[in-house]
Coordinates of C-alpha atoms and ligand atoms in Angstrom, one line a residue:
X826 CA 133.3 23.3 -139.4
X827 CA 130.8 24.1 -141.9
X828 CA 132.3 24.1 -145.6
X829 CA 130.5 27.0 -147.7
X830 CA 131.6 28.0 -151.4
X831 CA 131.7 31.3 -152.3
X832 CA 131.0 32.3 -155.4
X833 CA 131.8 35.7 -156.7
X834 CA 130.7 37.4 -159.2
X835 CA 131.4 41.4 -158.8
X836 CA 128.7 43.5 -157.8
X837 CA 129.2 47.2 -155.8
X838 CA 130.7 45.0 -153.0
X839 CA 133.5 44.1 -155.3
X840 CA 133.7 47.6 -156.2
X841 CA 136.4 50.5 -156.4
X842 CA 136.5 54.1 -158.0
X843 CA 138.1 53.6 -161.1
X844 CA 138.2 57.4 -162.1
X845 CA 135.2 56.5 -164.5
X846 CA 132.6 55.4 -161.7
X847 CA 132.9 51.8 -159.9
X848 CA 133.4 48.9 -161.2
X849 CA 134.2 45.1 -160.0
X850 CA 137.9 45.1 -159.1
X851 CA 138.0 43.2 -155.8
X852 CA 138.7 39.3 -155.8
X853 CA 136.8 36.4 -154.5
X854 CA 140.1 36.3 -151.6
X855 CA 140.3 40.3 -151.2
X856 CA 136.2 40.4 -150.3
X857 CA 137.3 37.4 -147.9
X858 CA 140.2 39.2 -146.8
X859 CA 138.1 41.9 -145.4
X860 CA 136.2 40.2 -143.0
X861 CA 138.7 37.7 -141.5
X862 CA 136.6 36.0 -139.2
X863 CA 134.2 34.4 -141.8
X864 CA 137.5 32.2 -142.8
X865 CA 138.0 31.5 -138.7
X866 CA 134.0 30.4 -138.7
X867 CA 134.2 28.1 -141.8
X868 CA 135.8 26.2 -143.9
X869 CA 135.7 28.7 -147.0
X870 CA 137.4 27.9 -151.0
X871 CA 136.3 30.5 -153.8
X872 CA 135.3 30.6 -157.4
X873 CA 134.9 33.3 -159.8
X874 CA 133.1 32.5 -163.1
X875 CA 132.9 36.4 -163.6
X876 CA 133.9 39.8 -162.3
X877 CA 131.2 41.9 -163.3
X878 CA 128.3 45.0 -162.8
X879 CA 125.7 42.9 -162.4
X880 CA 124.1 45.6 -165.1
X881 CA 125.9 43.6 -168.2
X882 CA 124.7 40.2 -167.3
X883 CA 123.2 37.6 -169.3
X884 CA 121.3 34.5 -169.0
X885 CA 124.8 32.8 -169.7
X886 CA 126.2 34.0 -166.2
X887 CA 122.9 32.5 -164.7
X888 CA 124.1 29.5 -165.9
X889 CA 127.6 30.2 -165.5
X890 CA 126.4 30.3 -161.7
X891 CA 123.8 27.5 -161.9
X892 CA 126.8 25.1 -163.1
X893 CA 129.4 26.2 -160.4
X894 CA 126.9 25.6 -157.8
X895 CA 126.0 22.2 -159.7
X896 CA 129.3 21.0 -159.9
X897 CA 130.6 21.6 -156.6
X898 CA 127.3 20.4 -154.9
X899 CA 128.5 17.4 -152.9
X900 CA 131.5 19.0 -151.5
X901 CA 130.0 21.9 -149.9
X902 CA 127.2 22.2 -147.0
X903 CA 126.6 25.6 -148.6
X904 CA 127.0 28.8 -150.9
X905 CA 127.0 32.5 -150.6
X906 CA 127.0 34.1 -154.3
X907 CA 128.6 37.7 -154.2
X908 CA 126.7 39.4 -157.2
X909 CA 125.4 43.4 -158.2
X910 CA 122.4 44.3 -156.8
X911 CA 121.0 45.6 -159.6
X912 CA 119.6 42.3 -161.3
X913 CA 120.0 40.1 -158.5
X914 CA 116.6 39.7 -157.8
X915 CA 116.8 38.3 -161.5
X916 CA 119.1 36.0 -160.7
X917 CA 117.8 34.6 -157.4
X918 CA 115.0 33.9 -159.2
X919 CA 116.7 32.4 -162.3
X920 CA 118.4 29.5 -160.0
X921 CA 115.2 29.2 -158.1
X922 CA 114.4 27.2 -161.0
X923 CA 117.7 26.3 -162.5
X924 CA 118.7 24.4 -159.0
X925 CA 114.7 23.5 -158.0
X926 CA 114.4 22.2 -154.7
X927 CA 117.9 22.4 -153.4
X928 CA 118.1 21.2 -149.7
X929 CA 121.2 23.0 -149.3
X930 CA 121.3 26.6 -148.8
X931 CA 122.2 28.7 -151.7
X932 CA 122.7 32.3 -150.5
X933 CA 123.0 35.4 -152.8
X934 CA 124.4 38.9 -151.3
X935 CA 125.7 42.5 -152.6
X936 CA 125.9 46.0 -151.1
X937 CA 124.6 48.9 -151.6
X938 CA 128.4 50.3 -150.5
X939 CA 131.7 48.8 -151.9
X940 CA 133.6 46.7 -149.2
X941 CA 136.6 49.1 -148.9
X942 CA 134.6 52.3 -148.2
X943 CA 134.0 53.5 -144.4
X944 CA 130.1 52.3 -143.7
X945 CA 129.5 50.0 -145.8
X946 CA 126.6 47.4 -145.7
X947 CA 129.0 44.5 -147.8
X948 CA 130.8 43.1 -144.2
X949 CA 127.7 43.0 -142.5
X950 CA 125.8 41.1 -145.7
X951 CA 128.7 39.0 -146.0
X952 CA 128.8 37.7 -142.6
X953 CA 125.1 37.3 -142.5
X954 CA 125.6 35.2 -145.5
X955 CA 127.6 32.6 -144.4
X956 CA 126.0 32.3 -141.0
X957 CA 122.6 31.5 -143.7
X958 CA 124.8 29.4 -145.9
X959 CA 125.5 27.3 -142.7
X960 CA 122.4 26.6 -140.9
X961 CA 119.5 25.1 -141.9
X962 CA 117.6 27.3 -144.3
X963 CA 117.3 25.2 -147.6
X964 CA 116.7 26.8 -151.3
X965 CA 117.9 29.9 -152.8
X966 CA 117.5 32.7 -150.9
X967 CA 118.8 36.2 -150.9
X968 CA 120.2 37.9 -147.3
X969 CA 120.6 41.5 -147.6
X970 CA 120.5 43.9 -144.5
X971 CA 120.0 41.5 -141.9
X972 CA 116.9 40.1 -144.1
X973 CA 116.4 36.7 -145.3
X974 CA 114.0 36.4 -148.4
X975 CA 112.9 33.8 -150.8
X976 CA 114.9 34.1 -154.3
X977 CA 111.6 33.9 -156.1
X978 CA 109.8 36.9 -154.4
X979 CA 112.8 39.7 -154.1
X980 CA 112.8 42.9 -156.0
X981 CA 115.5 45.7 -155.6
X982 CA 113.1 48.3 -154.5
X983 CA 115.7 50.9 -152.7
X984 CA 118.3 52.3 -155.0
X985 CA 120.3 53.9 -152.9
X986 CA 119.5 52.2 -149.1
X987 CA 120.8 49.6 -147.1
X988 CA 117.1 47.5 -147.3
X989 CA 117.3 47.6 -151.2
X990 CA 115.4 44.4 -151.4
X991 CA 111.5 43.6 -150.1
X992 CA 109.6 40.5 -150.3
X993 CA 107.1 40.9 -153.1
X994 CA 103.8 39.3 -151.9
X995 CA 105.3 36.7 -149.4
X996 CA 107.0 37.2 -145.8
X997 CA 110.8 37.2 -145.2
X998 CA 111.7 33.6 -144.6
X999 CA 113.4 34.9 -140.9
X1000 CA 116.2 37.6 -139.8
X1001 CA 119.7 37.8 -138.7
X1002 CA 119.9 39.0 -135.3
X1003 CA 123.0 39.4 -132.9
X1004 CA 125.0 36.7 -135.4
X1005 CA 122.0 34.5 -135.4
X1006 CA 119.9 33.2 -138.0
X1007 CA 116.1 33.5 -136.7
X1008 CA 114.2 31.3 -139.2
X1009 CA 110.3 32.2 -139.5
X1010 CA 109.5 30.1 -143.0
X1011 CA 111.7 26.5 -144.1
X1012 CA 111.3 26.3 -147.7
X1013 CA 110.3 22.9 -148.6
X1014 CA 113.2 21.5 -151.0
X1015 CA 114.1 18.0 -152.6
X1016 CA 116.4 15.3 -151.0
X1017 CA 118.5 16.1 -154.8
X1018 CA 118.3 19.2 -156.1
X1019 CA 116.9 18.8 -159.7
X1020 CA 119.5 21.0 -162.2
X1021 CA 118.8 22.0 -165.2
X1022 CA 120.5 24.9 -167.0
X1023 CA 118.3 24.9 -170.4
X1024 CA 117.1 28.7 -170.9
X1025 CA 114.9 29.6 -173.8
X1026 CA 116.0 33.2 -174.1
X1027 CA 113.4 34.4 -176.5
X1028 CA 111.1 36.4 -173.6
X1029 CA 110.8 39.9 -173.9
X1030 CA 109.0 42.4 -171.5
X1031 CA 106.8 44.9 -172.4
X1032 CA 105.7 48.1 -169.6
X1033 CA 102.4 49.5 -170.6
X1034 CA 101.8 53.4 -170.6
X1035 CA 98.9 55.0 -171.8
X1036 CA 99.1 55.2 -175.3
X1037 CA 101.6 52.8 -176.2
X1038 CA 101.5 51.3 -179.9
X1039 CA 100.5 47.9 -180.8
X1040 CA 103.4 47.7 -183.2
X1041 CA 105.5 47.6 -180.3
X1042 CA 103.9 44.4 -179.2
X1043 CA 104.1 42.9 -182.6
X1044 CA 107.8 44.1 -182.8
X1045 CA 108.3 42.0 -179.9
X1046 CA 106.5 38.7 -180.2
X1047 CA 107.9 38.6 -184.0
X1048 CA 111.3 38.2 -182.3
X1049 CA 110.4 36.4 -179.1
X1050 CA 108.5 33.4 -178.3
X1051 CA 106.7 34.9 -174.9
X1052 CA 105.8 38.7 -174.0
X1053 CA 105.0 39.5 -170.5
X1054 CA 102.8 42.4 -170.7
X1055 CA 103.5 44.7 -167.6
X1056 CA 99.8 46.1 -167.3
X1057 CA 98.3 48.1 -164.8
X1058 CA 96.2 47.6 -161.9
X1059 CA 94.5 44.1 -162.2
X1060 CA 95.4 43.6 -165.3
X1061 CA 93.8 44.3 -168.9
X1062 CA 94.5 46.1 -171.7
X1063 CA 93.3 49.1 -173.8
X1064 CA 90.3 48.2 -176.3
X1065 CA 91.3 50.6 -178.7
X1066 CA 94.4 50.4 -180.7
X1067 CA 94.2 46.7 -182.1
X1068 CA 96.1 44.8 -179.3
X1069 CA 93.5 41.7 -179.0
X1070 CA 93.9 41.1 -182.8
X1071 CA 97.6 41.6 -182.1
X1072 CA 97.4 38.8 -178.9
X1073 CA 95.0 36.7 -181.2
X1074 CA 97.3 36.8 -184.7
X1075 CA 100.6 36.0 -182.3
X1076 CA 98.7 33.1 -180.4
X1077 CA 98.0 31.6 -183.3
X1078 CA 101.2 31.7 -184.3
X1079 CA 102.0 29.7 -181.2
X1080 CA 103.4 32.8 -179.0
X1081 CA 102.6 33.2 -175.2
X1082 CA 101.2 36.0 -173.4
X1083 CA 101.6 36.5 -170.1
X1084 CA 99.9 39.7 -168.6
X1085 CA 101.4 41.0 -165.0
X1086 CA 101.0 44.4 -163.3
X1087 CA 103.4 47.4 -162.8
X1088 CA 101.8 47.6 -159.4
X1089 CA 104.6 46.0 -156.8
X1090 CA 102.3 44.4 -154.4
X1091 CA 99.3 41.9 -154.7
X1092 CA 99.6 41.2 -157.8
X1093 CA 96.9 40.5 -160.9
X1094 CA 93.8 39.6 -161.4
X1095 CA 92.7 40.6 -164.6
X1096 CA 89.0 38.4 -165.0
X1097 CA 87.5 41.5 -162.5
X1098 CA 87.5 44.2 -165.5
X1099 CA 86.1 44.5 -169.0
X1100 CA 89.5 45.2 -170.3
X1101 CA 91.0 42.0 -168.9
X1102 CA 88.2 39.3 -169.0
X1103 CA 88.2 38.1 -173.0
X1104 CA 92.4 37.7 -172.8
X1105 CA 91.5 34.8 -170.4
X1106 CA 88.8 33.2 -171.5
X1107 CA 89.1 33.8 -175.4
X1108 CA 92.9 34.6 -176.0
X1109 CA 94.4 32.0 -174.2
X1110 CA 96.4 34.9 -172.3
X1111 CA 98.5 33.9 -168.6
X1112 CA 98.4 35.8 -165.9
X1113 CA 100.9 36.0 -163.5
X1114 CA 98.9 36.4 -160.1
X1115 CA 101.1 37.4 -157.3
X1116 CA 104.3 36.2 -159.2
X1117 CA 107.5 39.0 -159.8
X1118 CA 108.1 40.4 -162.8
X1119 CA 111.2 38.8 -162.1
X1120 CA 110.4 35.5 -161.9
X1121 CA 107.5 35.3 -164.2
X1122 CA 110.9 36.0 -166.7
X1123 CA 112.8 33.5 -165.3
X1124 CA 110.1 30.8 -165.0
X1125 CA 109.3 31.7 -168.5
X1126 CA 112.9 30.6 -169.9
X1127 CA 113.3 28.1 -167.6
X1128 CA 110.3 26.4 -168.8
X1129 CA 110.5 27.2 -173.0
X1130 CA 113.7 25.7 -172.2
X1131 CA 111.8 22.4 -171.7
X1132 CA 108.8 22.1 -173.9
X1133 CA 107.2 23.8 -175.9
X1134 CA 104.0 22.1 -175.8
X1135 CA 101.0 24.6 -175.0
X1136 CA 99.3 23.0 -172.7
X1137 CA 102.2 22.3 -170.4
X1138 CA 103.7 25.4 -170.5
X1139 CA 100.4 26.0 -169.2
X1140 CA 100.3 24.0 -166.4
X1141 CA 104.2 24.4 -165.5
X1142 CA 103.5 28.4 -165.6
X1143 CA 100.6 27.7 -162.8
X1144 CA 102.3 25.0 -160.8
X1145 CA 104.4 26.8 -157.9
X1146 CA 108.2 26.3 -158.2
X1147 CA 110.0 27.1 -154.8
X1148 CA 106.8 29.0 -153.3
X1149 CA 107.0 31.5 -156.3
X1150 CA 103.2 32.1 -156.5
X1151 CA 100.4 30.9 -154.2
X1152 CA 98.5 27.7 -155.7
X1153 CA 95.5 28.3 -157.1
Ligands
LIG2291 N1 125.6 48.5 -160.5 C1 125.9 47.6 -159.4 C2 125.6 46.1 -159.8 O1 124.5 45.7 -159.9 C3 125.0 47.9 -158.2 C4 125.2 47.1 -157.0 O2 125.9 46.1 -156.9 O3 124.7 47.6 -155.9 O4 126.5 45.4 -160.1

């Protein structure tokens, strides 16, 4: 019998009505008690670092997560994290990089439906989380409504659905069907993972919309040590309004740029217009390709938290961690 850990964190599926709206009120044992058969399958013990919407998390509970997994690595074939959907796509990228290369499976699940309501998703998710956290589907990954997809390339795009997460730019790695896990991708992992729970927190994100002030930008990189520009299209960004000399005072100061795109799918490319073409070649400006939102962030601390040496941040932002991006 497989042994799997589960970690819980709260979440909808951990949910009840409180009289104020739902919160996390359902133990690590009562979300096992609710599906009896996953403790008949395998051999499951629980943890709980935190009970908690996923709305008021932190980098701390990343690592908070990151160390339970670390420290019960070598007892455990696998793990299925219980955690809010609302920033799990955050997360699942976060110990993407936090646990890099993990060749056992590392699972995270939620609902879109607490557990104790009449049809609800969180059973079906749960199940379909073990039978991933048993077989042979290496990495972090995230199962949600019979999907299986990479940790580095989900984004909550449903807010109310059962399929509340798509695969940004990559496919699902397989499906569950009829109790089975149908594997279409194996992600390639280490024979250790390689742990590391060093976050550089000062990254900020900035969404462009037509008009925005520059002093915005300044306000942020004055507080931060990256900004991840959320641009639009291709990437570039307006010529009017001062935000080169902005990018070029804060580079100088040592501060990264990273520009991405608001638009979901197929991410940047921002050489192809006027507006993009000198933050590349003269500002020193990343792109982020076909990367997340969500894991350009992640990447971002997980790699200030390192170095902070230019020129490999550089070439850590471009190097693929855990098929986040496509090599280039
Ligand atoms: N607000 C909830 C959370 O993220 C939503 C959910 O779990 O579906 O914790």
């Amino acid at each position: 019998m497989k042994k799997i850990l589960l970690v819980a964190t709260g979440g909808t599926i951990a949910s009840q009505e409180t009289g104020e709206g739902l919160a996390p009120e359902i133990s690590a044992q009562g979300l096992l008690d609710f599906v009896p058969e996953i403790g008949r399958s395998f051999h499951v013990d629980s943890v709980e670092p935190f009970r908690l919407d996923s709305t008021n998390l932190t980098p701390t509970h990343w690592r908070l997560i990151a160390q339970c997994v670390r420290d019960n690595y070598v007892n455990y074939d696998g793990f299925v994290i219980t955690h809010g959907t609302d920033t799990l796509a955050y997360t699942a990228a976060a110990l993407s990089y936090m646990v890099r290369g993990s060749p056992k499976p590392i699972v995270l699940t939620g609902a879109q439906k607490p557990i104790g309501v009449d049809s609800t998703d969180s059973k079906v998710n749960l199940r379909d989380a073990f039978l991933c956290a048993a077989s042979d589907m290496p990495g972090v990954s995230i199962v949600f409504d019979h999907k299986v997809i990479l940790g580095t390339r989900a984004k909550k795009t449903r807010s109310k659905s059962f399929s509340a997460f798509s695969s940004i730019n990559y496919p699902d790695l397989g499906v569950i069907r009829d109790g089975s896990v149908v594997r279409f991708i194996r992600q390639e992992c280490l024979s250790e993972p390689e742990f590391s729970t060093r976050l550089c927190e000062g990254v900020a994100l900035l969404k462009l919309i037509p008009g925005t002030d520059r002093e915005v930008l300044d306000f942020l990189f004055e507080r931060n040590e990256a900004v991840v520009i959320e641009s639009f299209g291709v990437g570039g960004l307006p010529e009017a309004g001062g935000f080169y000399e902005c990018i070029r005072e804060w580079r100088g100061r040592g501060k990264l740029a990273v520009v991405t795109t608001q638009v979901e799918n197929e991410g940047s490319d921002i050489g192809v217009y006027h507006v993009g073409h000198r933050l590349k070649s003269g500002l020193g400006v990343l792109e982020a390709y076909d990367m997340t939102t969500e894991a350009v962030i992640a990447k971002l601390m997980w790699i200030l938290g390192r170095t902070s040496d230019q020129n490999l941040v550089r070439q850590m932002f471009y190097t693929p961690v855990a098929m986040d991006m496509f090599p280039r």
